[in-house]
PDB file of N, CA and C in Angstrom:
ATOM      1  N   MET A  19       2.779  -7.742   5.437  1.00 79.00           N
ATOM      2  CA  MET A  19       1.540  -6.983   5.744  1.00 79.00           C
ATOM      3  C   MET A  19       0.625  -7.607   4.745  1.00 79.00           C
ATOM      4  N   THR A  20      -0.680  -7.692   5.279  1.00 86.00           N
ATOM      5  CA  THR A  20      -1.808  -8.329   4.432  1.00 86.00           C
ATOM      6  C   THR A  20      -2.930  -7.142   4.456  1.00 86.00           C
ATOM      7  N   ILE A  21      -3.125  -6.979   3.323  1.00 83.00           N
ATOM      8  CA  ILE A  21      -4.299  -5.845   2.941  1.00 83.00           C
ATOM      9  C   ILE A  21      -5.545  -6.489   2.590  1.00 83.00           C
ATOM     10  N   HIS A  22      -6.645  -6.526   3.219  1.00 86.00           N
ATOM     11  CA  HIS A  22      -7.850  -7.242   2.785  1.00 86.00           C
ATOM     12  C   HIS A  22      -8.706  -6.051   1.799  1.00 86.00           C
ATOM     13  N   PHE A  23      -9.317  -6.662   1.049  1.00 82.00           N
ATOM     14  CA  PHE A  23     -10.353  -5.822   0.347  1.00 82.00           C
ATOM     15  C   PHE A  23     -11.615  -6.664  -0.097  1.00 82.00           C
ATOM     16  N   ASP A  24     -12.640  -6.153  -0.820  1.00 85.00           N
ATOM     17  CA  ASP A  24     -13.771  -6.845  -1.041  1.00 85.00           C
ATOM     18  C   ASP A  24     -13.760  -8.263  -1.229  1.00 85.00           C
ATOM     19  N   GLN A  25     -13.040  -8.516  -2.419  1.00 84.00           N
ATOM     20  CA  GLN A  25     -13.100  -9.890  -2.968  1.00 84.00           C
ATOM     21  C   GLN A  25     -11.849 -10.777  -2.734  1.00 84.00           C
ATOM     22  N   ASP A  26     -10.846 -10.149  -2.213  1.00 87.00           N
ATOM     23  CA  ASP A  26      -9.342 -10.673  -2.212  1.00 87.00           C
ATOM     24  C   ASP A  26      -8.486 -10.124  -0.939  1.00 87.00           C
ATOM     25  N   LEU A  27      -7.280 -10.408  -1.201  1.00 85.00           N
ATOM     26  CA  LEU A  27      -6.257  -9.874  -0.166  1.00 85.00           C
ATOM     27  C   LEU A  27      -4.958  -9.734  -0.899  1.00 85.00           C
ATOM     28  N   ASP A  28      -4.233  -8.765  -0.619  1.00 82.00           N
ATOM     29  CA  ASP A  28      -2.705  -8.794  -0.906  1.00 82.00           C
ATOM     30  C   ASP A  28      -1.892  -8.988   0.300  1.00 82.00           C
ATOM     31  N   ASP A  29      -0.880  -9.888   0.072  1.00 83.00           N
ATOM     32  CA  ASP A  29       0.293 -10.037   1.083  1.00 83.00           C
ATOM     33  C   ASP A  29       1.297  -9.237   0.539  1.00 83.00           C
ATOM     34  N   ILE A  30       2.034  -8.447   1.168  1.00 78.00           N
ATOM     35  CA  ILE A  30       3.062  -7.610   0.790  1.00 78.00           C
ATOM     36  C   ILE A  30       4.273  -7.801   1.760  1.00 78.00           C
ATOM     37  N   TYR A  31       5.375  -8.119   1.102  1.00 76.00           N
ATOM     38  CA  TYR A  31       6.582  -8.490   1.910  1.00 76.00           C
ATOM     39  C   TYR A  31       7.700  -7.276   1.511  1.00 76.00           C
ATOM     40  N   LEU A  32       8.363  -6.917   2.436  1.00 73.00           N
ATOM     41  CA  LEU A  32       9.632  -6.016   2.305  1.00 73.00           C
ATOM     42  C   LEU A  32      10.706  -6.833   2.567  1.00 73.00           C
ATOM     43  N   ILE A  33      11.462  -7.063   1.603  1.00 73.00           N
ATOM     44  CA  ILE A  33      12.630  -7.914   1.551  1.00 73.00           C
ATOM     45  C   ILE A  33      13.911  -7.164   0.990  1.00 73.00           C
ATOM     46  N   ARG A  34      14.916  -7.142   1.725  1.00 76.00           N
ATOM     47  CA  ARG A  34      16.205  -6.659   1.073  1.00 76.00           C
ATOM     48  C   ARG A  34      17.071  -7.697   0.794  1.00 76.00           C
ATOM     49  N   TYR A  35      17.113  -7.994  -0.629  1.00 80.00           N
ATOM     50  CA  TYR A  35      17.910  -9.199  -1.095  1.00 80.00           C
ATOM     51  C   TYR A  35      18.327  -8.593  -2.594  1.00 80.00           C
ATOM     52  N   LEU A  36      19.496  -8.874  -2.792  1.00 85.00           N
ATOM     53  CA  LEU A  36      19.993  -8.539  -4.161  1.00 85.00           C
ATOM     54  C   LEU A  36      19.630  -9.799  -5.143  1.00 85.00           C
ATOM     55  N   VAL A  37      18.699  -9.457  -6.001  1.00 85.00           N
ATOM     56  CA  VAL A  37      18.391 -10.398  -6.945  1.00 85.00           C
ATOM     57  C   VAL A  37      18.199  -9.804  -8.415  1.00 85.00           C
ATOM     58  N   ASN A  38      18.611 -10.749  -9.319  1.00 89.00           N
ATOM     59  CA  ASN A  38      18.420 -10.401 -10.785  1.00 89.00           C
ATOM     60  C   ASN A  38      17.075 -10.698 -11.192  1.00 89.00           C
ATOM     61  N   ILE A  39      16.129  -9.673 -11.399  1.00 87.00           N
ATOM     62  CA  ILE A  39      14.793  -9.909 -11.690  1.00 87.00           C
ATOM     63  C   ILE A  39      14.504 -10.786 -12.931  1.00 87.00           C
ATOM     64  N   GLN A  40      15.496 -10.864 -13.873  1.00 88.00           N
ATOM     65  CA  GLN A  40      15.475 -11.913 -14.939  1.00 88.00           C
ATOM     66  C   GLN A  40      15.327 -13.213 -14.489  1.00 88.00           C
ATOM     67  N   ASN A  41      15.982 -13.563 -13.362  1.00 90.00           N
ATOM     68  CA  ASN A  41      16.050 -15.026 -12.828  1.00 90.00           C
ATOM     69  C   ASN A  41      14.705 -15.186 -12.054  1.00 90.00           C
ATOM     70  N   LEU A  42      13.862 -14.415 -11.767  1.00 87.00           N
ATOM     71  CA  LEU A  42      12.744 -14.717 -11.067  1.00 87.00           C
ATOM     72  C   LEU A  42      11.784 -15.634 -11.834  1.00 87.00           C
ATOM     73  N   VAL A  43      11.225 -16.646 -11.110  1.00 89.00           N
ATOM     74  CA  VAL A  43      10.115 -17.519 -11.668  1.00 89.00           C
ATOM     75  C   VAL A  43       9.024 -17.081 -11.280  1.00 89.00           C
ATOM     76  N   ILE A  44       7.829 -16.375 -11.974  1.00 87.00           N
ATOM     77  CA  ILE A  44       6.773 -15.872 -11.580  1.00 87.00           C
ATOM     78  C   ILE A  44       5.669 -16.770 -12.051  1.00 87.00           C
ATOM     79  N   GLN A  45       4.340 -16.796 -11.346  1.00 89.00           N
ATOM     80  CA  GLN A  45       3.339 -17.282 -11.838  1.00 89.00           C
ATOM     81  C   GLN A  45       2.407 -16.334 -12.777  1.00 89.00           C
ATOM     82  N   ASP A  46       2.175 -16.798 -13.930  1.00 89.00           N
ATOM     83  CA  ASP A  46       1.603 -15.830 -14.966  1.00 89.00           C
ATOM     84  C   ASP A  46       0.313 -15.522 -14.399  1.00 89.00           C
ATOM     85  N   GLU A  47      -0.606 -16.533 -13.716  1.00 89.00           N
ATOM     86  CA  GLU A  47      -1.915 -16.110 -13.453  1.00 89.00           C
ATOM     87  C   GLU A  47      -1.779 -15.093 -12.127  1.00 89.00           C
ATOM     88  N   GLU A  48      -0.597 -14.975 -11.616  1.00 83.00           N
ATOM     89  CA  GLU A  48      -0.685 -14.033 -10.344  1.00 83.00           C
ATOM     90  C   GLU A  48       0.228 -12.903 -10.422  1.00 83.00           C
ATOM     91  N   VAL A  49       1.070 -12.736 -11.486  1.00 84.00           N
ATOM     92  CA  VAL A  49       1.919 -11.576 -11.542  1.00 84.00           C
ATOM     93  C   VAL A  49       1.884 -11.149 -13.180  1.00 84.00           C
ATOM     94  N   GLN A  50       1.484  -9.888 -13.294  1.00 83.00           N
ATOM     95  CA  GLN A  50       1.599  -9.321 -14.636  1.00 83.00           C
ATOM     96  C   GLN A  50       2.818  -8.874 -15.111  1.00 83.00           C
ATOM     97  N   ASN A  51       3.607  -8.224 -14.301  1.00 82.00           N
ATOM     98  CA  ASN A  51       5.007  -7.610 -14.608  1.00 82.00           C
ATOM     99  C   ASN A  51       5.792  -7.449 -13.552  1.00 82.00           C
ATOM    100  N   VAL A  52       7.124  -7.427 -13.613  1.00 85.00           N
ATOM    101  CA  VAL A  52       8.309  -7.286 -12.559  1.00 85.00           C
ATOM    102  C   VAL A  52       9.047  -6.232 -13.126  1.00 85.00           C
ATOM    103  N   LYS A  53       9.423  -5.438 -12.197  1.00 85.00           N
ATOM    104  CA  LYS A  53      10.491  -4.343 -12.640  1.00 85.00           C
ATOM    105  C   LYS A  53      10.848  -3.633 -11.421  1.00 85.00           C
ATOM    106  N   TRP A  54      11.977  -3.020 -11.291  1.00 87.00           N
ATOM    107  CA  TRP A  54      12.564  -2.142 -10.312  1.00 87.00           C
ATOM    108  C   TRP A  54      11.969  -0.838 -10.495  1.00 87.00           C
ATOM    109  N   ALA A  55      11.488  -0.285  -9.367  1.00 89.00           N
ATOM    110  CA  ALA A  55      10.802   1.116  -9.549  1.00 89.00           C
ATOM    111  C   ALA A  55      11.043   1.940  -8.124  1.00 89.00           C
ATOM    112  N   SER A  56      11.407   3.156  -8.352  1.00 90.00           N
ATOM    113  CA  SER A  56      11.543   4.016  -7.307  1.00 90.00           C
ATOM    114  C   SER A  56      10.164   4.591  -6.833  1.00 90.00           C
ATOM    115  N   LEU A  57      10.170   5.317  -5.535  1.00 93.00           N
ATOM    116  CA  LEU A  57       8.959   5.883  -5.056  1.00 93.00           C
ATOM    117  C   LEU A  57       8.410   6.838  -6.133  1.00 93.00           C
ATOM    118  N   GLU A  58       9.221   7.678  -6.942  1.00 96.00           N
ATOM    119  CA  GLU A  58       8.710   8.592  -7.898  1.00 96.00           C
ATOM    120  C   GLU A  58       8.178   7.795  -9.054  1.00 96.00           C
ATOM    121  N   ASP A  59       8.776   6.697  -9.480  1.00 94.00           N
ATOM    122  CA  ASP A  59       8.395   5.735 -10.518  1.00 94.00           C
ATOM    123  C   ASP A  59       6.962   5.345 -10.220  1.00 94.00           C
ATOM    124  N   ILE A  60       6.687   4.914  -9.064  1.00 93.00           N
ATOM    125  CA  ILE A  60       5.347   4.280  -8.662  1.00 93.00           C
ATOM    126  C   ILE A  60       4.326   5.356  -8.314  1.00 93.00           C
ATOM    127  N   THR A  61       4.770   6.352  -7.898  1.00 96.00           N
ATOM    128  CA  THR A  61       3.928   7.725  -7.694  1.00 96.00           C
ATOM    129  C   THR A  61       3.360   7.995  -9.220  1.00 96.00           C
ATOM    130  N   ASN A  62       4.270   8.154 -10.190  1.00 97.00           N
ATOM    131  CA  ASN A  62       3.686   8.511 -11.536  1.00 97.00           C
ATOM    132  C   ASN A  62       2.972   7.382 -12.043  1.00 97.00           C
ATOM    133  N   LEU A  63       3.277   6.105 -11.856  1.00 95.00           N
ATOM    134  CA  LEU A  63       2.286   5.094 -12.407  1.00 95.00           C
ATOM    135  C   LEU A  63       1.115   5.106 -11.722  1.00 95.00           C
ATOM    136  N   LEU A  64       0.737   5.411 -10.460  1.00 95.00           N
ATOM    137  CA  LEU A  64      -0.445   5.611  -9.900  1.00 95.00           C
ATOM    138  C   LEU A  64      -1.279   6.676 -10.399  1.00 95.00           C
ATOM    139  N   LYS A  65      -0.519   7.768 -10.767  1.00 96.00           N
ATOM    140  CA  LYS A  65      -1.261   9.069 -11.354  1.00 96.00           C
ATOM    141  C   LYS A  65      -1.845   8.509 -12.714  1.00 96.00           C
ATOM    142  N   GLN A  66      -1.150   7.767 -13.383  1.00 97.00           N
ATOM    143  CA  GLN A  66      -1.485   7.391 -14.806  1.00 97.00           C
ATOM    144  C   GLN A  66      -2.483   6.024 -14.673  1.00 97.00           C
ATOM    145  N   GLU A  67      -2.772   5.683 -13.476  1.00 95.00           N
ATOM    146  CA  GLU A  67      -3.653   4.679 -13.293  1.00 95.00           C
ATOM    147  C   GLU A  67      -3.121   3.253 -13.930  1.00 95.00           C
ATOM    148  N   LYS A  68      -1.911   3.187 -13.856  1.00 92.00           N
ATOM    149  CA  LYS A  68      -1.041   1.993 -14.381  1.00 92.00           C
ATOM    150  C   LYS A  68      -0.406   1.014 -13.348  1.00 92.00           C
ATOM    151  N   PHE A  69      -0.844   1.288 -12.137  1.00 89.00           N
ATOM    152  CA  PHE A  69      -0.449   0.649 -10.982  1.00 89.00           C
ATOM    153  C   PHE A  69      -1.609   0.130 -10.141  1.00 89.00           C
ATOM    154  N   VAL A  70      -1.407  -0.824  -9.258  1.00 87.00           N
ATOM    155  CA  VAL A  70      -2.577  -1.240  -8.413  1.00 87.00           C
ATOM    156  C   VAL A  70      -2.982  -0.060  -7.552  1.00 87.00           C
ATOM    157  N   PRO A  71      -4.224   0.400  -7.565  1.00 90.00           N
ATOM    158  CA  PRO A  71      -4.606   1.687  -6.825  1.00 90.00           C
ATOM    159  C   PRO A  71      -4.560   1.686  -5.260  1.00 90.00           C
ATOM    160  N   TYR A  72      -3.440   1.270  -4.909  1.00 90.00           N
ATOM    161  CA  TYR A  72      -3.104   1.689  -3.616  1.00 90.00           C
ATOM    162  C   TYR A  72      -3.132   3.146  -3.245  1.00 90.00           C
ATOM    163  N   HIS A  73      -3.340   3.520  -1.772  1.00 91.00           N
ATOM    164  CA  HIS A  73      -3.171   4.800  -1.367  1.00 91.00           C
ATOM    165  C   HIS A  73      -1.630   5.232  -1.507  1.00 91.00           C
ATOM    166  N   GLN A  74      -1.431   6.565  -1.859  1.00 94.00           N
ATOM    167  CA  GLN A  74      -0.035   7.047  -1.993  1.00 94.00           C
ATOM    168  C   GLN A  74       0.727   7.037  -0.718  1.00 94.00           C
ATOM    169  N   ASP A  75      -0.081   7.112   0.408  1.00 94.00           N
ATOM    170  CA  ASP A  75       0.628   7.202   1.780  1.00 94.00           C
ATOM    171  C   ASP A  75       1.155   5.614   2.033  1.00 94.00           C
ATOM    172  N   LEU A  76       0.348   4.639   1.695  1.00 91.00           N
ATOM    173  CA  LEU A  76       0.911   3.350   1.887  1.00 91.00           C
ATOM    174  C   LEU A  76       2.114   2.988   1.101  1.00 91.00           C
ATOM    175  N   ILE A  77       2.087   3.256  -0.070  1.00 92.00           N
ATOM    176  CA  ILE A  77       3.351   3.159  -0.943  1.00 92.00           C
ATOM    177  C   ILE A  77       4.506   3.889  -0.214  1.00 92.00           C
ATOM    178  N   SER A  78       4.338   5.316   0.098  1.00 94.00           N
ATOM    179  CA  SER A  78       5.432   5.961   0.846  1.00 94.00           C
ATOM    180  C   SER A  78       5.824   5.182   2.096  1.00 94.00           C
ATOM    181  N   LEU A  79       4.914   4.755   2.821  1.00 90.00           N
ATOM    182  CA  LEU A  79       5.279   4.036   4.027  1.00 90.00           C
ATOM    183  C   LEU A  79       6.135   2.696   3.687  1.00 90.00           C
ATOM    184  N   TYR A  80       5.917   2.181   2.628  1.00 87.00           N
ATOM    185  CA  TYR A  80       6.963   1.055   2.259  1.00 87.00           C
ATOM    186  C   TYR A  80       8.236   1.270   1.938  1.00 87.00           C
ATOM    187  N   PHE A  81       8.408   2.487   1.357  1.00 89.00           N
ATOM    188  CA  PHE A  81       9.686   2.921   1.072  1.00 89.00           C
ATOM    189  C   PHE A  81      10.346   3.624   2.197  1.00 89.00           C
ATOM    190  N   GLU A  82       9.671   4.106   3.172  1.00 88.00           N
ATOM    191  CA  GLU A  82      10.100   4.663   4.481  1.00 88.00           C
ATOM    192  C   GLU A  82      10.668   3.341   5.291  1.00 88.00           C
ATOM    193  N   MET A  83      10.018   2.188   5.235  1.00 84.00           N
ATOM    194  CA  MET A  83      10.354   1.087   6.016  1.00 84.00           C
ATOM    195  C   MET A  83      11.344   0.106   5.368  1.00 84.00           C
ATOM    196  N   LYS A  84      11.669   0.342   4.163  1.00 80.00           N
ATOM    197  CA  LYS A  84      12.562  -0.621   3.491  1.00 80.00           C
ATOM    198  C   LYS A  84      13.876  -0.906   4.123  1.00 80.00           C
ATOM    199  N   ASN A  85      14.457   0.163   4.799  1.00 77.00           N
ATOM    200  CA  ASN A  85      15.650  -0.121   5.487  1.00 77.00           C
ATOM    201  C   ASN A  85      15.659  -0.094   7.013  1.00 77.00           C
ATOM    202  N   LYS A  86      14.432  -0.606   7.467  1.00 77.00           N
ATOM    203  CA  LYS A  86      14.206  -0.593   8.946  1.00 77.00           C
ATOM    204  C   LYS A  86      13.675  -1.915   9.371  1.00 77.00           C
ATOM    205  N   ARG A  87      13.918  -2.349  10.611  1.00 76.00           N
ATOM    206  CA  ARG A  87      13.350  -3.539  11.210  1.00 76.00           C
ATOM    207  C   ARG A  87      12.183  -3.277  12.079  1.00 76.00           C
ATOM    208  N   GLY A  88      10.986  -3.865  12.071  1.00 73.00           N
ATOM    209  CA  GLY A  88       9.889  -3.596  12.860  1.00 73.00           C
ATOM    210  C   GLY A  88       9.120  -2.457  12.595  1.00 73.00           C
ATOM    211  N   ALA A  89       8.036  -2.104  13.463  1.00 71.00           N
ATOM    212  CA  ALA A  89       7.297  -1.112  13.213  1.00 71.00           C
ATOM    213  C   ALA A  89       7.493   0.101  14.143  1.00 71.00           C
ATOM    214  N   GLN A  90       8.296  -0.118  15.181  1.00 73.00           N
ATOM    215  CA  GLN A  90       8.599   1.041  16.159  1.00 73.00           C
ATOM    216  C   GLN A  90       9.893   1.930  15.769  1.00 73.00           C
ATOM    217  N   ARG A  91       9.840   3.090  16.058  1.00 72.00           N
ATOM    218  CA  ARG A  91      11.016   4.028  15.845  1.00 72.00           C
ATOM    219  C   ARG A  91      11.755   3.956  17.090  1.00 72.00           C
ATOM    220  N   LEU A  92      12.868   3.105  17.178  1.00 67.00           N
ATOM    221  CA  LEU A  92      13.631   3.036  18.316  1.00 67.00           C
ATOM    222  C   LEU A  92      14.781   3.788  18.202  1.00 67.00           C
TER     223      LEU A  92
END
């Protein structure tokens, strides 16, 4: 999913893959921090303004879609 905003865009991928986040190679200029987080964790970070200020409904949609394929309820 691509989300466009004034000066930029965010590409968001929902991937199911077992990975040790300690082994991830991240670009320092692109990524500030990496960690596992539940919906509740992210909701709390949003309230504390410590997360990208996405709409709560969008974050909930990602968690709803994480175990599904495609956008249709079949």
